C-alpha positions as YAML, in Angstrom:
chain: A
units: angstrom
residues:
- id: 1
  name: MET
  ca: [-26.46, 47.04, -11.23]
- id: 2
  name: LYS
  ca: [-26.88, 45.65, -7.71]
- id: 3
  name: ARG
  ca: [-29.10, 42.93, -9.09]
- id: 4
  name: ILE
  ca: [-26.43, 41.90, -11.60]
- id: 5
  name: LEU
  ca: [-23.80, 41.81, -8.80]
- id: 6
  name: CYS
  ca: [-26.05, 39.68, -6.61]
- id: 7
  name: LEU
  ca: [-26.71, 37.23, -9.44]
- id: 8
  name: LEU
  ca: [-22.97, 37.13, -10.16]
- id: 9
  name: LEU
  ca: [-22.22, 36.36, -6.51]
- id: 10
  name: ILE
  ca: [-24.84, 33.62, -6.46]
- id: 11
  name: PHE
  ca: [-23.40, 32.11, -9.64]
- id: 12
  name: VAL
  ca: [-19.85, 32.14, -8.21]
- id: 13
  name: SER
  ca: [-21.08, 30.52, -4.90]
- id: 14
  name: LEU
  ca: [-22.91, 27.79, -6.85]
- id: 15
  name: CYS
  ca: [-19.76, 27.11, -8.90]
- id: 16
  name: ALA
  ca: [-17.67, 26.95, -5.78]
- id: 17
  name: ALA
  ca: [-20.08, 24.50, -4.17]
- id: 18
  name: ALA
  ca: [-20.16, 22.37, -7.30]
- id: 19
  name: GLN
  ca: [-16.35, 22.33, -7.41]
- id: 20
  name: ASP
  ca: [-15.99, 21.47, -3.71]
- id: 21
  name: MET
  ca: [-12.90, 19.25, -3.50]
- id: 22
  name: SER
  ca: [-12.50, 19.23, 0.27]
- id: 23
  name: ARG
  ca: [-13.37, 15.56, 0.45]
- id: 24
  name: LEU
  ca: [-12.75, 12.80, -2.09]
- id: 25
  name: PHE
  ca: [-14.18, 9.27, -2.33]
- id: 26
  name: ALA
  ca: [-13.14, 6.18, -4.20]
- id: 27
  name: VAL
  ca: [-16.16, 4.22, -5.50]
- id: 28
  name: GLY
  ca: [-16.63, 1.14, -7.64]
- id: 29
  name: SER
  ca: [-16.25, -2.64, -7.84]
- id: 30
  name: ALA
  ca: [-12.58, -2.51, -6.81]
- id: 31
  name: VAL
  ca: [-13.28, -0.62, -3.60]
- id: 32
  name: PRO
  ca: [-14.03, -2.51, -0.35]
- id: 33
  name: GLY
  ca: [-17.63, -1.81, 0.61]
- id: 34
  name: GLY
  ca: [-18.16, 0.03, -2.68]
- id: 35
  name: ILE
  ca: [-16.99, 3.39, -1.28]
- id: 36
  name: GLN
  ca: [-14.02, 4.61, 0.79]
- id: 37
  name: GLU
  ca: [-12.97, 8.15, 1.65]
- id: 38
  name: LEU
  ca: [-9.48, 9.28, 0.80]
- id: 39
  name: THR
  ca: [-7.25, 10.86, 3.49]
- id: 40
  name: SER
  ca: [-6.52, 14.58, 3.13]
- id: 41
  name: PHE
  ca: [-2.94, 15.82, 3.54]
- id: 42
  name: PRO
  ca: [-1.79, 19.43, 4.15]
- id: 43
  name: ASN
  ca: [-0.18, 19.82, 0.69]
- id: 44
  name: LYS
  ca: [-3.49, 19.45, -1.14]
- id: 45
  name: GLN
  ca: [-2.98, 15.80, -1.72]
- id: 46
  name: PHE
  ca: [-5.50, 13.02, -1.00]
- id: 47
  name: LYS
  ca: [-4.38, 9.42, -0.47]
- id: 48
  name: TYR
  ca: [-5.97, 5.98, -0.31]
- id: 49
  name: THR
  ca: [-3.94, 3.21, 1.26]
- id: 50
  name: GLY
  ca: [-5.05, -0.38, 1.62]
- id: 51
  name: THR
  ca: [-6.93, -3.10, -0.19]
- id: 52
  name: LEU
  ca: [-8.33, -2.86, -3.68]
- id: 53
  name: TYR
  ca: [-10.03, -5.74, -5.61]
- id: 54
  name: GLN
  ca: [-9.60, -6.53, -9.28]
- id: 55
  name: GLY
  ca: [-12.07, -4.32, -11.06]
- id: 56
  name: THR
  ca: [-12.50, -0.59, -11.62]
- id: 57
  name: LEU
  ca: [-12.87, 2.51, -9.45]
- id: 58
  name: ALA
  ca: [-13.71, 6.15, -9.85]
- id: 59
  name: ILE
  ca: [-12.73, 9.06, -7.62]
- id: 60
  name: ARG
  ca: [-15.28, 11.83, -7.01]
- id: 61
  name: ASN
  ca: [-15.95, 14.79, -4.83]
- id: 62
  name: GLN
  ca: [-18.89, 15.41, -2.50]
- id: 63
  name: GLY
  ca: [-20.19, 18.68, -4.02]
- id: 64
  name: SER
  ca: [-23.79, 19.46, -4.81]
- id: 65
  name: ILE
  ca: [-22.87, 18.53, -8.38]
- id: 66
  name: ILE
  ca: [-20.66, 15.45, -8.49]
- id: 67
  name: ARG
  ca: [-17.37, 15.71, -10.36]
- id: 68
  name: TYR
  ca: [-15.18, 12.75, -11.23]
- id: 69
  name: LEU
  ca: [-11.42, 12.60, -11.79]
- id: 70
  name: THR
  ca: [-11.43, 11.55, -15.38]
- id: 71
  name: PRO
  ca: [-8.19, 10.03, -16.72]
- id: 72
  name: THR
  ca: [-6.87, 11.71, -19.81]
- id: 73
  name: TYR
  ca: [-6.28, 8.30, -21.44]
- id: 74
  name: GLU
  ca: [-8.98, 5.65, -21.84]
- id: 75
  name: ASP
  ca: [-8.57, 2.47, -19.74]
- id: 76
  name: SER
  ca: [-5.85, 4.01, -17.54]
- id: 77
  name: TYR
  ca: [-4.46, 1.74, -14.84]
- id: 78
  name: VAL
  ca: [-4.63, 2.95, -11.26]
- id: 79
  name: VAL
  ca: [-1.03, 1.77, -10.82]
- id: 80
  name: ASN
  ca: [0.98, 4.29, -12.89]
- id: 81
  name: ASN
  ca: [3.86, 6.66, -12.86]
- id: 82
  name: THR
  ca: [1.61, 9.74, -12.48]
- id: 83
  name: LEU
  ca: [-1.11, 10.51, -14.95]
- id: 84
  name: PRO
  ca: [-3.10, 13.75, -15.55]
- id: 85
  name: TYR
  ca: [-6.86, 13.98, -15.00]
- id: 86
  name: THR
  ca: [-9.65, 16.38, -15.75]
- id: 87
  name: LEU
  ca: [-12.91, 16.95, -13.83]
- id: 88
  name: GLY
  ca: [-15.92, 15.36, -15.58]
- id: 89
  name: ARG
  ca: [-19.50, 14.28, -14.98]
- id: 90
  name: ASP
  ca: [-19.39, 10.91, -16.75]
- id: 91
  name: SER
  ca: [-18.78, 8.17, -14.16]
- id: 92
  name: VAL
  ca: [-18.20, 5.50, -16.86]
- id: 93
  name: ALA
  ca: [-15.52, 7.55, -18.63]
- id: 94
  name: SER
  ca: [-13.91, 8.19, -15.26]
- id: 95
  name: GLN
  ca: [-13.06, 4.57, -14.41]
- id: 96
  name: TRP
  ca: [-9.50, 3.59, -13.44]
- id: 97
  name: VAL
  ca: [-8.54, -0.08, -13.96]
- id: 98
  name: VAL
  ca: [-7.35, -2.11, -10.94]
- id: 99
  name: PRO
  ca: [-5.57, -5.12, -12.45]
- id: 100
  name: VAL
  ca: [-5.21, -7.41, -9.41]
- id: 101
  name: THR
  ca: [-6.39, -7.79, -5.84]
- id: 102
  name: GLU
  ca: [-3.78, -6.60, -3.36]
- id: 103
  name: ASP
  ca: [-3.65, -5.12, 0.13]
- id: 104
  name: ILE
  ca: [-0.83, -2.64, -0.51]
- id: 105
  name: TYR
  ca: [-2.26, -0.08, -2.95]
- id: 106
  name: ARG
  ca: [-1.37, 3.57, -2.37]
- id: 107
  name: ILE
  ca: [-3.12, 6.14, -4.56]
- id: 108
  name: THR
  ca: [-2.15, 9.80, -4.42]
- id: 109
  name: VAL
  ca: [-4.30, 12.56, -5.94]
- id: 110
  name: ASP
  ca: [-2.52, 15.91, -6.28]
- id: 111
  name: LEU
  ca: [-5.06, 18.72, -6.64]
- id: 112
  name: ASN
  ca: [-2.41, 21.28, -7.49]
- id: 113
  name: ALA
  ca: [-0.87, 19.28, -10.32]
- id: 114
  name: LYS
  ca: [-4.19, 17.60, -11.27]
- id: 115
  name: THR
  ca: [-2.50, 14.21, -11.35]
- id: 116
  name: LEU
  ca: [-3.12, 10.75, -9.95]
- id: 117
  name: HIS
  ca: [-0.26, 8.43, -8.96]
- id: 118
  name: GLY
  ca: [-0.76, 4.81, -7.98]
- id: 119
  name: GLU
  ca: [1.56, 2.15, -6.69]
- id: 120
  name: LEU
  ca: [1.80, -1.23, -5.10]
- id: 121
  name: PHE
  ca: [3.75, -0.17, -2.04]
- id: 122
  name: THR
  ca: [7.04, -1.89, -1.26]
- id: 123
  name: ALA
  ca: [7.82, -2.17, 2.45]
- id: 124
  name: TRP
  ca: [11.01, -0.46, 3.64]
- id: 125
  name: ASN
  ca: [13.84, -2.54, 4.97]
- id: 126
  name: GLU
  ca: [14.95, 0.00, 7.59]
- id: 127
  name: LEU
  ca: [14.23, 3.37, 9.16]
- id: 128
  name: PHE
  ca: [16.46, 5.76, 11.10]
- id: 129
  name: ILE
  ca: [16.22, 8.92, 13.10]
- id: 130
  name: VAL
  ca: [18.92, 11.60, 12.75]
- id: 131
  name: GLY
  ca: [19.45, 15.15, 13.88]
- id: 132
  name: GLY
  ca: [20.85, 17.66, 16.26]
- id: 133
  name: ALA
  ca: [18.48, 16.48, 19.03]
- id: 134
  name: THR
  ca: [19.76, 12.91, 18.78]
- id: 135
  name: GLU
  ca: [22.94, 11.47, 20.20]
- id: 136
  name: CYS
  ca: [24.29, 10.76, 16.68]
- id: 137
  name: GLY
  ca: [23.88, 14.33, 15.51]
- id: 138
  name: TRP
  ca: [24.03, 14.69, 11.70]
- id: 139
  name: VAL
  ca: [26.92, 12.23, 11.24]
- id: 140
  name: THR
  ca: [26.31, 9.99, 8.19]
- id: 141
  name: TYR
  ca: [26.26, 6.22, 8.76]
- id: 142
  name: THR
  ca: [25.66, 6.61, 12.55]
- id: 143
  name: PHE
  ca: [21.91, 7.23, 12.37]
- id: 144
  name: LEU
  ca: [19.84, 5.64, 15.14]
- id: 145
  name: PRO
  ca: [17.65, 2.69, 13.92]
- id: 146
  name: PHE
  ca: [13.94, 2.12, 14.46]
- id: 147
  name: THR
  ca: [12.63, -1.39, 15.21]
- id: 148
  name: ARG
  ca: [10.06, -2.89, 12.82]
- id: 149
  name: ASP
  ca: [6.76, -4.01, 14.36]
- id: 150
  name: PRO
  ca: [6.67, -7.79, 13.79]
- id: 151
  name: GLU
  ca: [2.89, -7.63, 13.36]
- id: 152
  name: GLU
  ca: [2.84, -4.60, 11.06]
- id: 153
  name: ILE
  ca: [5.52, -4.71, 8.41]
- id: 154
  name: CYS
  ca: [5.33, -0.95, 7.53]
- id: 155
  name: ALA
  ca: [5.22, 0.31, 11.14]
- id: 156
  name: TRP
  ca: [8.42, 1.26, 13.01]
- id: 157
  name: ASP
  ca: [9.15, 2.13, 16.63]
- id: 158
  name: TRP
  ca: [11.94, 4.07, 18.26]
- id: 159
  name: THR
  ca: [12.50, 4.88, 21.91]
- id: 160
  name: GLY
  ca: [15.27, 7.20, 23.01]
- id: 161
  name: GLU
  ca: [16.37, 10.54, 24.28]
- id: 162
  name: LEU
  ca: [15.82, 13.77, 22.41]
- id: 163
  name: LYS
  ca: [17.35, 16.93, 23.84]
- id: 164
  name: GLU
  ca: [19.08, 20.09, 22.80]
- id: 165
  name: ARG
  ca: [22.66, 19.27, 21.92]
- id: 166
  name: PRO
  ca: [24.74, 22.49, 21.30]
- id: 167
  name: GLU
  ca: [27.61, 20.46, 19.91]
- id: 168
  name: TYR
  ca: [25.54, 19.76, 16.77]
- id: 169
  name: GLY
  ca: [23.97, 22.10, 14.23]
- id: 170
  name: GLU
  ca: [20.20, 22.61, 14.51]
- id: 171
  name: PRO
  ca: [20.37, 21.23, 18.10]
- id: 172
  name: ARG
  ca: [16.62, 20.67, 18.62]
- id: 173
  name: ARG
  ca: [15.73, 19.32, 15.22]
- id: 174
  name: PHE
  ca: [15.56, 15.86, 13.59]
- id: 175
  name: LYS
  ca: [14.04, 13.86, 10.73]
- id: 176
  name: PHE
  ca: [13.69, 10.33, 9.50]
- id: 177
  name: ASN
  ca: [15.57, 8.47, 6.76]
- id: 178
  name: GLY
  ca: [14.93, 5.21, 5.03]
- id: 179
  name: GLN
  ca: [18.56, 4.23, 5.09]
- id: 180
  name: ASN
  ca: [21.70, 4.90, 7.16]
- id: 181
  name: ALA
  ca: [22.51, 7.79, 4.77]
- id: 182
  name: TRP
  ca: [20.84, 10.87, 3.33]
- id: 183
  name: GLU
  ca: [19.28, 9.51, 0.11]
- id: 184
  name: PRO
  ca: [17.07, 8.34, -1.47]
- id: 185
  name: LYS
  ca: [14.29, 7.80, 1.10]
- id: 186
  name: VAL
  ca: [13.58, 10.60, 3.53]
- id: 187
  name: LEU
  ca: [10.57, 11.69, 5.63]
- id: 188
  name: HIS
  ca: [9.82, 15.28, 6.61]
- id: 189
  name: PRO
  ca: [7.05, 17.14, 8.49]
- id: 190
  name: PHE
  ca: [4.79, 19.39, 6.45]
- id: 191
  name: THR
  ca: [5.94, 22.51, 8.30]
- id: 192
  name: SER
  ca: [9.36, 23.42, 9.62]
- id: 193
  name: ASP
  ca: [9.90, 22.93, 13.38]
- id: 194
  name: GLU
  ca: [6.68, 20.97, 13.71]
- id: 195
  name: ASP
  ca: [6.32, 19.68, 17.31]
- id: 196
  name: VAL
  ca: [6.62, 15.90, 17.01]
- id: 197
  name: LEU
  ca: [4.13, 15.49, 19.86]
- id: 198
  name: LYS
  ca: [1.44, 17.27, 17.78]
- id: 199
  name: SER
  ca: [2.47, 15.83, 14.44]
- id: 200
  name: THR
  ca: [0.23, 13.14, 12.80]
- id: 201
  name: GLN
  ca: [1.20, 13.08, 9.11]
- id: 202
  name: ILE
  ca: [4.49, 12.92, 7.31]
- id: 203
  name: CYS
  ca: [5.68, 13.96, 3.89]
- id: 204
  name: THR
  ca: [7.63, 11.38, 1.89]
- id: 205
  name: GLY
  ca: [10.46, 12.96, -0.13]
- id: 206
  name: GLY
  ca: [10.02, 16.49, -1.39]
- id: 207
  name: THR
  ca: [12.46, 19.27, -2.16]
- id: 208
  name: GLU
  ca: [12.21, 21.20, 1.12]
- id: 209
  name: ASP
  ca: [14.48, 19.96, 3.94]
- id: 210
  name: ARG
  ca: [12.02, 20.49, 6.79]
- id: 211
  name: LYS
  ca: [12.61, 18.95, 10.19]
- id: 212
  name: TRP
  ca: [10.69, 18.19, 13.36]
- id: 213
  name: SER
  ca: [11.59, 19.94, 16.60]
- id: 214
  name: ILE
  ca: [11.26, 19.18, 20.28]
- id: 215
  name: THR
  ca: [9.54, 21.51, 22.75]
- id: 216
  name: LYS
  ca: [10.81, 19.63, 25.83]
- id: 217
  name: GLU
  ca: [13.78, 17.42, 26.51]
- id: 218
  name: GLY
  ca: [13.58, 13.82, 27.57]
- id: 219
  name: TYR
  ca: [12.73, 10.37, 26.39]
- id: 220
  name: TYR
  ca: [10.28, 9.75, 23.56]
- id: 221
  name: HIS
  ca: [8.56, 6.83, 21.95]
- id: 222
  name: ILE
  ca: [7.96, 7.48, 18.25]
- id: 223
  name: ARG
  ca: [5.94, 5.29, 15.91]
- id: 224
  name: VAL
  ca: [6.08, 5.80, 12.11]
- id: 225
  name: ASP
  ca: [3.95, 4.06, 9.49]
- id: 226
  name: VAL
  ca: [5.77, 4.56, 6.19]
- id: 227
  name: PHE
  ca: [2.86, 3.12, 4.19]
- id: 228
  name: ARG
  ca: [0.07, 5.31, 5.56]
- id: 229
  name: GLU
  ca: [2.54, 8.16, 6.18]
- id: 230
  name: THR
  ca: [1.62, 8.77, 9.80]
- id: 231
  name: VAL
  ca: [3.63, 9.54, 12.91]
- id: 232
  name: LYS
  ca: [2.74, 9.35, 16.56]
- id: 233
  name: ALA
  ca: [4.99, 10.46, 19.36]
- id: 234
  name: GLU
  ca: [4.73, 9.98, 23.14]
- id: 235
  name: TYR
  ca: [6.72, 11.87, 25.70]
- id: 236
  name: LEU
  ca: [7.94, 9.41, 28.40]
- id: 237
  name: GLY
  ca: [9.59, 11.82, 30.83]
- id: 238
  name: THR
  ca: [13.14, 12.83, 31.76]
- id: 239
  name: SER
  ca: [14.21, 9.30, 32.43]
- id: 240
  name: MET
  ca: [13.51, 6.02, 30.70]
- id: 241
  name: PRO
  ca: [10.60, 4.19, 32.32]
- id: 242
  name: GLY
  ca: [11.89, 1.18, 34.36]
- id: 243
  name: GLN
  ca: [15.43, 2.50, 34.33]
- id: 244
  name: SER
  ca: [17.29, 1.19, 37.38]
- id: 245
  name: ASP
  ca: [20.71, -0.26, 36.60]
- id: 246
  name: ALA
  ca: [24.01, 1.53, 36.21]
- id: 247
  name: THR
  ca: [24.21, 0.90, 32.48]
- id: 248
  name: GLY
  ca: [21.07, 3.01, 31.92]
- id: 249
  name: LEU
  ca: [19.48, 0.12, 29.99]
- id: 250
  name: GLY
  ca: [16.80, -0.62, 32.53]
- id: 251
  name: ASP
  ca: [15.65, -3.67, 34.49]
- id: 252
  name: PHE
  ca: [16.75, -7.12, 33.21]
- id: 253
  name: SER
  ca: [13.20, -8.36, 33.12]
- id: 254
  name: ALA
  ca: [12.37, -5.77, 30.40]
- id: 255
  name: GLN
  ca: [15.71, -4.71, 28.92]
- id: 256
  name: PRO
  ca: [18.97, -6.35, 27.99]
- id: 257
  name: ILE
  ca: [21.97, -6.09, 30.36]
- id: 258
  name: LEU
  ca: [25.17, -4.76, 28.76]
- id: 259
  name: SER
  ca: [28.58, -5.30, 30.39]
- id: 260
  name: ILE
  ca: [31.97, -4.12, 29.16]
- id: 261
  name: ARG
  ca: [35.20, -5.58, 30.50]
- id: 262
  name: GLY
  ca: [38.20, -4.04, 28.79]
- id: 263
  name: ARG
  ca: [37.63, -4.84, 25.09]
- id: 264
  name: GLU
  ca: [35.14, -7.61, 25.83]
- id: 265
  name: VAL
  ca: [31.42, -6.85, 25.31]
- id: 266
  name: LEU
  ca: [28.82, -9.03, 27.04]
- id: 267
  name: LEU
  ca: [25.08, -8.83, 26.46]
- id: 268
  name: GLN
  ca: [22.34, -10.84, 28.21]
- id: 269
  name: SER
  ca: [18.68, -10.64, 27.29]
- id: 270
  name: ASN
  ca: [15.47, -12.56, 27.99]
- id: 271
  name: GLN
  ca: [14.64, -12.47, 24.29]
- id: 272
  name: PRO
  ca: [16.75, -12.67, 21.07]
- id: 273
  name: VAL
  ca: [18.28, -9.33, 20.24]
- id: 274
  name: GLN
  ca: [20.38, -7.97, 17.36]
- id: 275
  name: LEU
  ca: [23.69, -6.46, 18.55]
- id: 276
  name: THR
  ca: [25.69, -4.28, 16.19]
- id: 277
  name: ILE
  ca: [28.84, -2.30, 17.05]
- id: 278
  name: SER
  ca: [30.27, 0.32, 14.72]
- id: 279
  name: SER
  ca: [32.90, 3.01, 14.83]
- id: 280
  name: LEU
  ca: [31.80, 6.64, 14.82]
- id: 281
  name: ASP
  ca: [32.51, 6.89, 11.10]
- id: 282
  name: GLY
  ca: [30.04, 4.11, 10.38]
- id: 283
  name: VAL
  ca: [32.36, 1.13, 9.93]
- id: 284
  name: LEU
  ca: [30.78, -2.10, 11.18]
- id: 285
  name: VAL
  ca: [33.01, -3.69, 13.83]
- id: 286
  name: ALA
  ca: [30.88, -6.56, 15.15]
- id: 287
  name: SER
  ca: [27.41, -8.05, 14.72]
- id: 288
  name: ALA
  ca: [25.59, -10.86, 16.55]
- id: 289
  name: LYS
  ca: [22.15, -12.12, 17.36]
- id: 290
  name: GLY
  ca: [20.94, -14.11, 20.34]
- id: 291
  name: THR
  ca: [20.19, -13.95, 24.08]
- id: 292
  name: ASP
  ca: [23.69, -14.44, 25.52]
- id: 293
  name: LEU
  ca: [26.24, -12.61, 23.35]
- id: 294
  name: ARG
  ca: [29.97, -12.12, 23.66]
- id: 295
  name: THR
  ca: [32.27, -10.18, 21.31]
- id: 296
  name: PHE
  ca: [35.68, -8.44, 21.39]
- id: 297
  name: LEU
  ca: [36.56, -4.97, 20.12]
- id: 298
  name: PRO
  ca: [39.70, -4.68, 18.01]
- id: 299
  name: SER
  ca: [41.20, -1.58, 19.62]
- id: 300
  name: SER
  ca: [40.64, 1.31, 21.97]
- id: 301
  name: GLY
  ca: [38.36, 4.13, 20.84]
- id: 302
  name: ILE
  ca: [34.74, 5.28, 20.87]
- id: 303
  name: TYR
  ca: [32.13, 2.90, 19.54]
- id: 304
  name: LEU
  ca: [28.39, 3.06, 18.94]
- id: 305
  name: ILE
  ca: [26.53, -0.01, 20.29]
- id: 306
  name: ARG
  ca: [23.04, -0.75, 19.01]
- id: 307
  name: ILE
  ca: [20.62, -3.26, 20.49]
- id: 308
  name: GLN
  ca: [17.44, -4.11, 18.61]
- id: 309
  name: ALA
  ca: [14.48, -6.43, 19.18]
- id: 310
  name: PRO
  ca: [10.68, -6.09, 19.06]
- id: 311
  name: GLY
  ca: [9.88, -3.25, 21.46]
- id: 312
  name: ILE
  ca: [13.58, -2.51, 22.07]
- id: 313
  name: SER
  ca: [15.76, 0.02, 20.31]
- id: 314
  name: ILE
  ca: [18.84, 1.09, 22.28]
- id: 315
  name: SER
  ca: [21.86, 3.06, 21.15]
- id: 316
  name: LYS
  ca: [24.85, 3.75, 23.39]
- id: 317
  name: LYS
  ca: [28.23, 5.34, 22.89]
- id: 318
  name: VAL
  ca: [31.04, 3.67, 24.82]
- id: 319
  name: MET
  ca: [34.73, 4.52, 25.22]
- id: 320
  name: ILE
  ca: [37.16, 1.62, 25.24]
- id: 321
  name: LYS
  ca: [40.59, 2.34, 26.71]
...
């Protein structure tokens, strides 16, 4: 009896080793260098992002017995709206067709659903931060904008203050949205109240409304890559580096200078910046671009002023009497 149990345990162990799916690789004529490892995500998904050449590829594990992700349908294209796969040993039958050479392929393998989804990624036009830890709270159409990296079309930067704000719900939480509204594009952490300083990967979409959380108050620089689905945050301290003038916008050599005289708004900068002014309910009041800007506000009230340029993302509430 003991011998049978031992043999059974050995058999189970060998099967587990053979079915090891802890690492996946793309191989074939379409893959740069002939082989590339997919990136593992916490939700049992693996992703490849980047260049693929016209040709074919197969995706396999690294177990003692190689298994391939075999498409259910012959000659399946890697760009698809989610197709099922089975595990097989035939590398030829496991080829996925790559129709054209492009740099923006994103392939997602879902081990739970046993599916493969492929796309030619479309760069986002905008990205915002919103939440109880931000100055805009959870108010729709007042989300705080990121600035696109001019050298990296899918990378976005935001610098600003995150702190506990009891006047808002969930006062230490926040998330990212792909528009100045709730839907359709939204980014979440993989676990609720994930510390943004320790977070590295983001979840696009999903049904669970998870948020990031801060462990200390102050100024942060956050960089998000919506293509590779990564996030990196840096804590800058309790005051903005280089901050010196009364407006709180920093030294003129590095930051724009904002002046308000009655209903007149003046902005000077040593580089072209985008100035937008909106009411708290999200109505656009004024918009201008340049280095020496002047605009007038229509009436008294509270306005949200946003200043954007490469490396600059400033949001400021002002009261006009």
